[in-house]
């Protein structure tokens, strides 16, 4: 694999909202080389001449499978923004209990509907459809790729199929399903609950706990991890036997693990049903080996790169004639980058020189190590980054 492909897998090109120049943004985590050197994507709206629809990527899967991680990788690669579709993560608070991605994990990728709703408010599937559609519209207007990700499949179904299927009429969708074999996934979510306890799960729920509240069917109190802790938190006030309280805490955590496993089964049943619906082109990505090996390299090879390839092909038809010339330039630059600098010609061939008249082609050439000063016969827009 050439150096150009290696570089392309580590950066994505974005247009600065301030200067309008192309900038290079590093991926949230390094990916191994793949066969994606051929792809260059326009910075504008993702639509085709044959189809006026803008494009949206949706990442589905059971809880704990890595949906958020994949959404962030895709957003970093393609210049996108993430719209959260987890019905508990839309609320303010309980960041550990609801397993929200941290600021560090977001890697600078804008997220929408991640918090912002008051903890006691009702937020229905219809509310989500309205707010998520607004977020998608905003992302599209700014020439970015919307990536909807979360485990609340009923919310996703409402967005796609609700309101007379308006969303389906306006947008072309690519569905990614991150799947993991259930025995491995159940073992993982059990371990994750233990990790959440270490990160402050009990303290978070204690901060929300109100002994006068017995209704756990509204707002963020529905989240797995809150109602299960009720008996233990009440015992903290009335029980003096420390061993009894310890047993209640252990029972609560076991119940959280069991209910999370039940949730994964329900989510998978829902995804299986959705995958049979007309127009739901669901691409299954098997992440089982990632959970077996527990290595970042396995994630990149088994999940991130295959998903990038799927989305790249989904978006590839958006290339205009200008973009196709730029893609040809990228291929030429890939070969050019392999030539020792002392042996490189002073001028590129006609294809590279022609393609260098576009900003994205110029950015691709710079990424590949081409000295743009030597392409003196072309009009090259300034590239706002140095690789």
GROMACS .gro file of C-alpha atoms in nm:
model
  387
    1UNK     CA    1   0.000   0.000   0.000
    2UNK     CA    2   0.137   0.338  -0.099
    3UNK     CA    3   0.208   0.627   0.133
    4UNK     CA    4  -0.085   0.817  -0.018
    5UNK     CA    5  -0.335   0.551   0.090
    6UNK     CA    6  -0.178   0.539   0.434
    7UNK     CA    7  -0.209   0.914   0.470
    8UNK     CA    8  -0.563   0.926   0.338
    9UNK     CA    9  -0.668   0.675   0.601
   10UNK     CA   10  -0.538   0.902   0.877
   11UNK     CA   11  -0.689   1.234   0.772
   12UNK     CA   12  -1.004   1.385   0.635
   13UNK     CA   13  -1.028   1.716   0.451
   14UNK     CA   14  -1.261   1.985   0.581
   15UNK     CA   15  -1.336   2.337   0.468
   16UNK     CA   16  -1.275   2.593   0.740
   17UNK     CA   17  -1.595   2.782   0.832
   18UNK     CA   18  -1.379   3.092   0.888
   19UNK     CA   19  -1.138   3.101   0.593
   20UNK     CA   20  -1.313   2.869   0.349
   21UNK     CA   21  -0.984   2.688   0.295
   22UNK     CA   22  -0.938   2.317   0.306
   23UNK     CA   23  -0.794   2.186   0.628
   24UNK     CA   24  -0.667   1.847   0.734
   25UNK     CA   25  -0.820   1.682   1.040
   26UNK     CA   26  -0.672   1.373   1.200
   27UNK     CA   27  -0.892   1.070   1.258
   28UNK     CA   28  -1.001   1.003   1.615
   29UNK     CA   29  -0.780   0.696   1.603
   30UNK     CA   30  -0.533   0.565   1.348
   31UNK     CA   31  -0.665   0.309   1.102
   32UNK     CA   32  -0.458   0.062   0.905
   33UNK     CA   33  -0.423   0.100   0.531
   34UNK     CA   34  -0.716  -0.011   0.318
   35UNK     CA   35  -0.820   0.022  -0.044
   36UNK     CA   36  -0.967   0.369  -0.004
   37UNK     CA   37  -0.705   0.578  -0.181
   38UNK     CA   38  -0.940   0.608  -0.478
   39UNK     CA   39  -1.202   0.803  -0.286
   40UNK     CA   40  -1.213   1.182  -0.276
   41UNK     CA   41  -1.538   1.334  -0.159
   42UNK     CA   42  -1.681   1.677  -0.234
   43UNK     CA   43  -1.709   1.919   0.055
   44UNK     CA   44  -2.061   2.018  -0.049
   45UNK     CA   45  -2.393   1.840  -0.028
   46UNK     CA   46  -2.383   1.462  -0.066
   47UNK     CA   47  -2.629   1.413  -0.349
   48UNK     CA   48  -2.621   1.297  -0.711
   49UNK     CA   49  -2.747   1.437  -1.036
   50UNK     CA   50  -2.965   1.129  -1.085
   51UNK     CA   51  -3.102   1.151  -0.729
   52UNK     CA   52  -3.177   1.490  -0.571
   53UNK     CA   53  -3.180   1.333  -0.225
   54UNK     CA   54  -2.915   1.420   0.030
   55UNK     CA   55  -2.753   1.126   0.204
   56UNK     CA   56  -2.761   1.011   0.564
   57UNK     CA   57  -2.573   0.729   0.738
   58UNK     CA   58  -2.739   0.546   1.027
   59UNK     CA   59  -2.542   0.327   1.269
   60UNK     CA   60  -2.749   0.071   1.459
   61UNK     CA   61  -2.672  -0.212   1.695
   62UNK     CA   62  -2.735  -0.347   2.043
   63UNK     CA   63  -2.602  -0.163   2.345
   64UNK     CA   64  -2.228  -0.202   2.394
   65UNK     CA   65  -2.140  -0.297   2.036
   66UNK     CA   66  -1.945   0.022   1.958
   67UNK     CA   67  -2.198   0.230   1.764
   68UNK     CA   68  -2.073   0.561   1.899
   69UNK     CA   69  -1.711   0.471   1.833
   70UNK     CA   70  -1.790   0.380   1.473
   71UNK     CA   71  -1.998   0.693   1.420
   72UNK     CA   72  -1.707   0.908   1.540
   73UNK     CA   73  -1.463   0.726   1.310
   74UNK     CA   74  -1.697   0.773   1.012
   75UNK     CA   75  -1.754   1.139   1.096
   76UNK     CA   76  -1.380   1.201   1.122
   77UNK     CA   77  -1.314   1.026   0.791
   78UNK     CA   78  -1.593   1.176   0.583
   79UNK     CA   79  -1.633   1.515   0.748
   80UNK     CA   80  -1.957   1.440   0.927
   81UNK     CA   81  -2.147   1.514   1.245
   82UNK     CA   82  -2.319   1.270   1.479
   83UNK     CA   83  -2.687   1.278   1.573
   84UNK     CA   84  -2.752   1.076   1.888
   85UNK     CA   85  -3.049   0.837   1.873
   86UNK     CA   86  -3.026   0.689   2.223
   87UNK     CA   87  -3.346   0.780   2.407
   88UNK     CA   88  -3.171   0.811   2.745
   89UNK     CA   89  -2.865   1.000   2.625
   90UNK     CA   90  -3.081   1.288   2.502
   91UNK     CA   91  -3.132   1.389   2.866
   92UNK     CA   92  -2.904   1.604   3.077
   93UNK     CA   93  -2.722   1.418   3.353
   94UNK     CA   94  -2.634   1.056   3.436
   95UNK     CA   95  -2.348   1.054   3.186
   96UNK     CA   96  -2.201   0.735   3.335
   97UNK     CA   97  -2.532   0.551   3.376
   98UNK     CA   98  -2.636   0.625   3.017
   99UNK     CA   99  -2.279   0.569   2.892
  100UNK     CA  100  -2.251   0.896   2.699
  101UNK     CA  101  -1.934   0.945   2.498
  102UNK     CA  102  -1.690   1.173   2.676
  103UNK     CA  103  -1.545   1.493   2.532
  104UNK     CA  104  -1.219   1.307   2.471
  105UNK     CA  105  -1.395   1.022   2.292
  106UNK     CA  106  -1.580   1.266   2.068
  107UNK     CA  107  -1.243   1.376   1.927
  108UNK     CA  108  -1.379   1.716   1.829
  109UNK     CA  109  -1.668   1.571   1.628
  110UNK     CA  110  -1.988   1.776   1.674
  111UNK     CA  111  -2.269   1.578   1.841
  112UNK     CA  112  -2.639   1.665   1.835
  113UNK     CA  113  -2.914   1.560   2.081
  114UNK     CA  114  -2.652   1.440   2.329
  115UNK     CA  115  -2.803   1.590   2.643
  116UNK     CA  116  -3.006   1.907   2.641
  117UNK     CA  117  -3.342   1.762   2.750
  118UNK     CA  118  -3.440   1.822   3.118
  119UNK     CA  119  -3.419   1.496   3.320
  120UNK     CA  120  -3.789   1.489   3.412
  121UNK     CA  121  -3.924   1.590   3.070
  122UNK     CA  122  -4.111   1.362   2.836
  123UNK     CA  123  -3.927   1.310   2.508
  124UNK     CA  124  -4.124   1.086   2.275
  125UNK     CA  125  -4.032   0.916   1.950
  126UNK     CA  126  -4.221   1.192   1.768
  127UNK     CA  127  -4.018   1.454   1.954
  128UNK     CA  128  -3.703   1.275   1.845
  129UNK     CA  129  -3.816   1.263   1.482
  130UNK     CA  130  -3.874   1.637   1.485
  131UNK     CA  131  -3.548   1.731   1.657
  132UNK     CA  132  -3.332   1.478   1.474
  133UNK     CA  133  -3.471   1.591   1.138
  134UNK     CA  134  -3.382   1.950   1.227
  135UNK     CA  135  -3.030   1.842   1.319
  136UNK     CA  136  -2.992   1.651   0.991
  137UNK     CA  137  -3.117   1.952   0.795
  138UNK     CA  138  -2.864   2.175   0.969
  139UNK     CA  139  -2.578   1.936   0.901
  140UNK     CA  140  -2.671   1.901   0.534
  141UNK     CA  141  -2.699   2.279   0.489
  142UNK     CA  142  -2.339   2.312   0.605
  143UNK     CA  143  -2.218   2.054   0.354
  144UNK     CA  144  -2.148   1.788   0.615
  145UNK     CA  145  -2.252   1.423   0.634
  146UNK     CA  146  -2.518   1.340   0.897
  147UNK     CA  147  -2.446   1.020   1.090
  148UNK     CA  148  -2.731   0.905   1.315
  149UNK     CA  149  -2.616   0.661   1.583
  150UNK     CA  150  -2.776   0.502   1.886
  151UNK     CA  151  -2.952   0.197   2.023
  152UNK     CA  152  -3.311   0.324   2.036
  153UNK     CA  153  -3.432   0.158   1.718
  154UNK     CA  154  -3.792   0.266   1.776
  155UNK     CA  155  -3.671   0.626   1.752
  156UNK     CA  156  -3.486   0.553   1.429
  157UNK     CA  157  -3.791   0.380   1.285
  158UNK     CA  158  -4.010   0.678   1.376
  159UNK     CA  159  -3.765   0.916   1.208
  160UNK     CA  160  -3.751   0.712   0.888
  161UNK     CA  161  -4.108   0.585   0.861
  162UNK     CA  162  -4.309   0.840   1.064
  163UNK     CA  163  -4.491   1.154   0.950
  164UNK     CA  164  -4.591   0.998   0.621
  165UNK     CA  165  -4.234   0.883   0.551
  166UNK     CA  166  -4.128   1.241   0.484
  167UNK     CA  167  -3.768   1.164   0.585
  168UNK     CA  168  -3.749   0.877   0.335
  169UNK     CA  169  -3.871   1.105   0.057
  170UNK     CA  170  -3.604   1.365   0.134
  171UNK     CA  171  -3.300   1.153   0.216
  172UNK     CA  172  -3.123   0.845   0.089
  173UNK     CA  173  -3.011   0.629   0.380
  174UNK     CA  174  -2.725   0.386   0.437
  175UNK     CA  175  -2.780   0.159   0.738
  176UNK     CA  176  -2.490   0.000   0.924
  177UNK     CA  177  -2.560  -0.270   1.182
  178UNK     CA  178  -2.274  -0.339   1.424
  179UNK     CA  179  -2.333  -0.694   1.546
  180UNK     CA  180  -2.165  -0.909   1.811
  181UNK     CA  181  -2.244  -1.268   1.908
  182UNK     CA  182  -2.466  -1.259   2.216
  183UNK     CA  183  -2.252  -1.464   2.459
  184UNK     CA  184  -1.958  -1.230   2.406
  185UNK     CA  185  -2.177  -0.921   2.416
  186UNK     CA  186  -2.347  -1.027   2.739
  187UNK     CA  187  -2.010  -1.090   2.902
  188UNK     CA  188  -1.893  -0.748   2.786
  189UNK     CA  189  -2.195  -0.556   2.915
  190UNK     CA  190  -2.158  -0.727   3.253
  191UNK     CA  191  -1.796  -0.612   3.269
  192UNK     CA  192  -1.902  -0.268   3.155
  193UNK     CA  193  -2.143  -0.234   3.447
  194UNK     CA  194  -1.855  -0.306   3.684
  195UNK     CA  195  -1.649  -0.039   3.508
  196UNK     CA  196  -1.940   0.205   3.533
  197UNK     CA  197  -1.951   0.146   3.908
  198UNK     CA  198  -1.582   0.236   3.926
  199UNK     CA  199  -1.654   0.552   3.725
  200UNK     CA  200  -1.929   0.665   3.962
  201UNK     CA  201  -2.257   0.495   3.867
  202UNK     CA  202  -2.375   0.460   4.228
  203UNK     CA  203  -2.290   0.821   4.309
  204UNK     CA  204  -2.473   0.946   3.999
  205UNK     CA  205  -2.792   0.759   4.083
  206UNK     CA  206  -2.767   0.865   4.447
  207UNK     CA  207  -2.756   1.227   4.331
  208UNK     CA  208  -3.081   1.178   4.137
  209UNK     CA  209  -3.253   0.968   4.403
  210UNK     CA  210  -3.557   1.115   4.576
  211UNK     CA  211  -3.724   0.896   4.843
  212UNK     CA  212  -4.056   1.065   4.767
  213UNK     CA  213  -4.041   0.954   4.403
  214UNK     CA  214  -4.161   0.602   4.327
  215UNK     CA  215  -4.241   0.649   3.958
  216UNK     CA  216  -3.959   0.532   3.732
  217UNK     CA  217  -4.155   0.553   3.408
  218UNK     CA  218  -4.078   0.914   3.319
  219UNK     CA  219  -3.775   1.095   3.183
  220UNK     CA  220  -3.423   0.982   3.260
  221UNK     CA  221  -3.541   0.777   3.559
  222UNK     CA  222  -3.637   0.506   3.309
  223UNK     CA  223  -3.270   0.444   3.231
  224UNK     CA  224  -3.136   0.101   3.322
  225UNK     CA  225  -2.936   0.155   3.639
  226UNK     CA  226  -3.181   0.390   3.810
  227UNK     CA  227  -3.488   0.187   3.921
  228UNK     CA  228  -3.267  -0.111   4.007
  229UNK     CA  229  -3.088   0.099   4.269
  230UNK     CA  230  -3.405   0.206   4.451
  231UNK     CA  231  -3.407  -0.058   4.728
  232UNK     CA  232  -3.038  -0.011   4.801
  233UNK     CA  233  -3.061   0.368   4.819
  234UNK     CA  234  -3.362   0.350   5.051
  235UNK     CA  235  -3.171   0.106   5.269
  236UNK     CA  236  -2.885   0.354   5.293
  237UNK     CA  237  -3.120   0.577   5.489
  238UNK     CA  238  -3.292   0.316   5.708
  239UNK     CA  239  -3.059   0.015   5.728
  240UNK     CA  240  -2.774   0.002   5.978
  241UNK     CA  241  -2.647  -0.344   5.889
  242UNK     CA  242  -2.357  -0.288   5.647
  243UNK     CA  243  -2.363  -0.649   5.525
  244UNK     CA  244  -2.731  -0.618   5.442
  245UNK     CA  245  -2.665  -0.301   5.245
  246UNK     CA  246  -2.377  -0.469   5.062
  247UNK     CA  247  -2.607  -0.756   4.963
  248UNK     CA  248  -2.867  -0.511   4.836
  249UNK     CA  249  -2.604  -0.329   4.629
  250UNK     CA  250  -2.480  -0.655   4.480
  251UNK     CA  251  -2.836  -0.756   4.396
  252UNK     CA  252  -2.897  -0.418   4.232
  253UNK     CA  253  -2.587  -0.448   4.015
  254UNK     CA  254  -2.682  -0.804   3.915
  255UNK     CA  255  -3.025  -0.675   3.815
  256UNK     CA  256  -2.867  -0.397   3.609
  257UNK     CA  257  -2.656  -0.654   3.425
  258UNK     CA  258  -2.953  -0.884   3.366
  259UNK     CA  259  -3.175  -0.602   3.239
  260UNK     CA  260  -2.899  -0.478   3.009
  261UNK     CA  261  -2.867  -0.826   2.859
  262UNK     CA  262  -3.245  -0.837   2.810
  263UNK     CA  263  -3.223  -0.501   2.637
  264UNK     CA  264  -2.963  -0.631   2.390
  265UNK     CA  265  -3.196  -0.916   2.294
  266UNK     CA  266  -3.488  -0.678   2.240
  267UNK     CA  267  -3.270  -0.446   2.033
  268UNK     CA  268  -3.153  -0.730   1.811
  269UNK     CA  269  -3.510  -0.847   1.754
  270UNK     CA  270  -3.603  -0.495   1.650
  271UNK     CA  271  -3.308  -0.464   1.412
  272UNK     CA  272  -3.392  -0.799   1.253
  273UNK     CA  273  -3.746  -0.675   1.190
  274UNK     CA  274  -3.631  -0.339   1.054
  275UNK     CA  275  -3.386  -0.509   0.817
  276UNK     CA  276  -3.682  -0.677   0.646
  277UNK     CA  277  -3.864  -0.351   0.572
  278UNK     CA  278  -3.875  -0.221   0.219
  279UNK     CA  279  -3.596   0.025   0.146
  280UNK     CA  280  -3.393  -0.056   0.458
  281UNK     CA  281  -3.063  -0.154   0.300
  282UNK     CA  282  -2.898  -0.276   0.621
  283UNK     CA  283  -2.526  -0.357   0.600
  284UNK     CA  284  -2.422  -0.593   0.878
  285UNK     CA  285  -2.072  -0.545   1.021
  286UNK     CA  286  -1.959  -0.830   1.247
  287UNK     CA  287  -1.758  -0.700   1.543
  288UNK     CA  288  -1.735  -1.035   1.722
  289UNK     CA  289  -1.360  -1.072   1.667
  290UNK     CA  290  -1.304  -0.729   1.818
  291UNK     CA  291  -1.462  -0.847   2.142
  292UNK     CA  292  -1.257  -1.167   2.135
  293UNK     CA  293  -0.923  -0.997   2.075
  294UNK     CA  294  -0.993  -0.668   2.255
  295UNK     CA  295  -0.744  -0.483   2.034
  296UNK     CA  296  -0.768  -0.154   1.846
  297UNK     CA  297  -0.614  -0.323   1.542
  298UNK     CA  298  -0.904  -0.569   1.535
  299UNK     CA  299  -1.152  -0.282   1.554
  300UNK     CA  300  -0.989  -0.107   1.261
  301UNK     CA  301  -0.964  -0.420   1.047
  302UNK     CA  302  -1.300  -0.578   1.130
  303UNK     CA  303  -1.528  -0.278   1.184
  304UNK     CA  304  -1.390   0.066   1.098
  305UNK     CA  305  -1.234  -0.004   0.758
  306UNK     CA  306  -1.518  -0.226   0.627
  307UNK     CA  307  -1.769   0.037   0.738
  308UNK     CA  308  -1.569   0.316   0.575
  309UNK     CA  309  -1.564   0.113   0.256
  310UNK     CA  310  -1.944   0.064   0.268
  311UNK     CA  311  -2.008   0.434   0.324
  312UNK     CA  312  -1.751   0.532   0.062
  313UNK     CA  313  -1.931   0.326  -0.200
  314UNK     CA  314  -2.263   0.471  -0.083
  315UNK     CA  315  -2.125   0.823  -0.135
  316UNK     CA  316  -1.904   0.758  -0.438
  317UNK     CA  317  -2.180   0.828  -0.687
  318UNK     CA  318  -2.188   1.185  -0.556
  319UNK     CA  319  -1.873   1.263  -0.753
  320UNK     CA  320  -1.919   1.532  -1.018
  321UNK     CA  321  -1.703   1.544  -1.330
  322UNK     CA  322  -1.466   1.777  -1.146
  323UNK     CA  323  -1.446   1.534  -0.855
  324UNK     CA  324  -1.376   1.245  -1.092
  325UNK     CA  325  -1.081   1.440  -1.234
  326UNK     CA  326  -0.964   1.499  -0.878
  327UNK     CA  327  -0.992   1.128  -0.805
  328UNK     CA  328  -0.781   1.054  -1.112
  329UNK     CA  329  -0.527   1.304  -0.983
  330UNK     CA  330  -0.519   1.125  -0.651
  331UNK     CA  331  -0.435   0.799  -0.824
  332UNK     CA  332  -0.158   0.971  -1.017
  333UNK     CA  333  -0.033   1.129  -0.696
  334UNK     CA  334  -0.029   0.788  -0.530
  335UNK     CA  335   0.217   0.666  -0.789
  336UNK     CA  336   0.409   0.994  -0.780
  337UNK     CA  337   0.459   0.965  -0.404
  338UNK     CA  338   0.644   0.636  -0.453
  339UNK     CA  339   0.911   0.799  -0.668
  340UNK     CA  340   1.220   0.926  -0.482
  341UNK     CA  341   1.214   1.305  -0.465
  342UNK     CA  342   1.540   1.342  -0.658
  343UNK     CA  343   1.390   1.144  -0.946
  344UNK     CA  344   1.057   1.326  -0.962
  345UNK     CA  345   0.994   1.535  -1.273
  346UNK     CA  346   0.950   1.908  -1.238
  347UNK     CA  347   0.601   1.896  -1.382
  348UNK     CA  348   0.318   1.651  -1.326
  349UNK     CA  349   0.149   1.484  -1.620
  350UNK     CA  350  -0.151   1.650  -1.781
  351UNK     CA  351  -0.406   1.470  -1.564
  352UNK     CA  352  -0.246   1.585  -1.241
  353UNK     CA  353  -0.194   1.939  -1.370
  354UNK     CA  354  -0.557   1.964  -1.482
  355UNK     CA  355  -0.691   1.823  -1.157
  356UNK     CA  356  -0.479   2.065  -0.956
  357UNK     CA  357  -0.716   2.343  -1.059
  358UNK     CA  358  -0.954   2.223  -0.791
  359UNK     CA  359  -0.904   2.272  -0.421
  360UNK     CA  360  -0.973   1.915  -0.326
  361UNK     CA  361  -0.733   1.784  -0.589
  362UNK     CA  362  -0.466   2.022  -0.465
  363UNK     CA  363  -0.524   1.900  -0.113
  364UNK     CA  364  -0.492   1.540  -0.226
  365UNK     CA  365  -0.168   1.615  -0.405
  366UNK     CA  366  -0.021   1.795  -0.105
  367UNK     CA  367  -0.124   1.503   0.115
  368UNK     CA  368   0.065   1.274  -0.119
  369UNK     CA  369   0.377   1.487  -0.094
  370UNK     CA  370   0.357   1.666  -0.427
  371UNK     CA  371   0.536   2.001  -0.442
  372UNK     CA  372   0.260   2.227  -0.570
  373UNK     CA  373   0.503   2.509  -0.644
  374UNK     CA  374   0.623   2.302  -0.938
  375UNK     CA  375   0.276   2.297  -1.089
  376UNK     CA  376   0.327   2.653  -1.202
  377UNK     CA  377   0.103   2.641  -1.507
  378UNK     CA  378  -0.213   2.580  -1.309
  379UNK     CA  379  -0.440   2.792  -1.095
  380UNK     CA  380  -0.420   2.634  -0.755
  381UNK     CA  381  -0.633   2.742  -0.462
  382UNK     CA  382  -0.441   2.777  -0.140
  383UNK     CA  383  -0.466   2.469   0.077
  384UNK     CA  384  -0.508   2.568   0.438
  385UNK     CA  385  -0.304   2.288   0.591
  386UNK     CA  386   0.040   2.136   0.592
  387UNK     CA  387   0.083   1.761   0.606
   0.00000   0.00000   0.00000
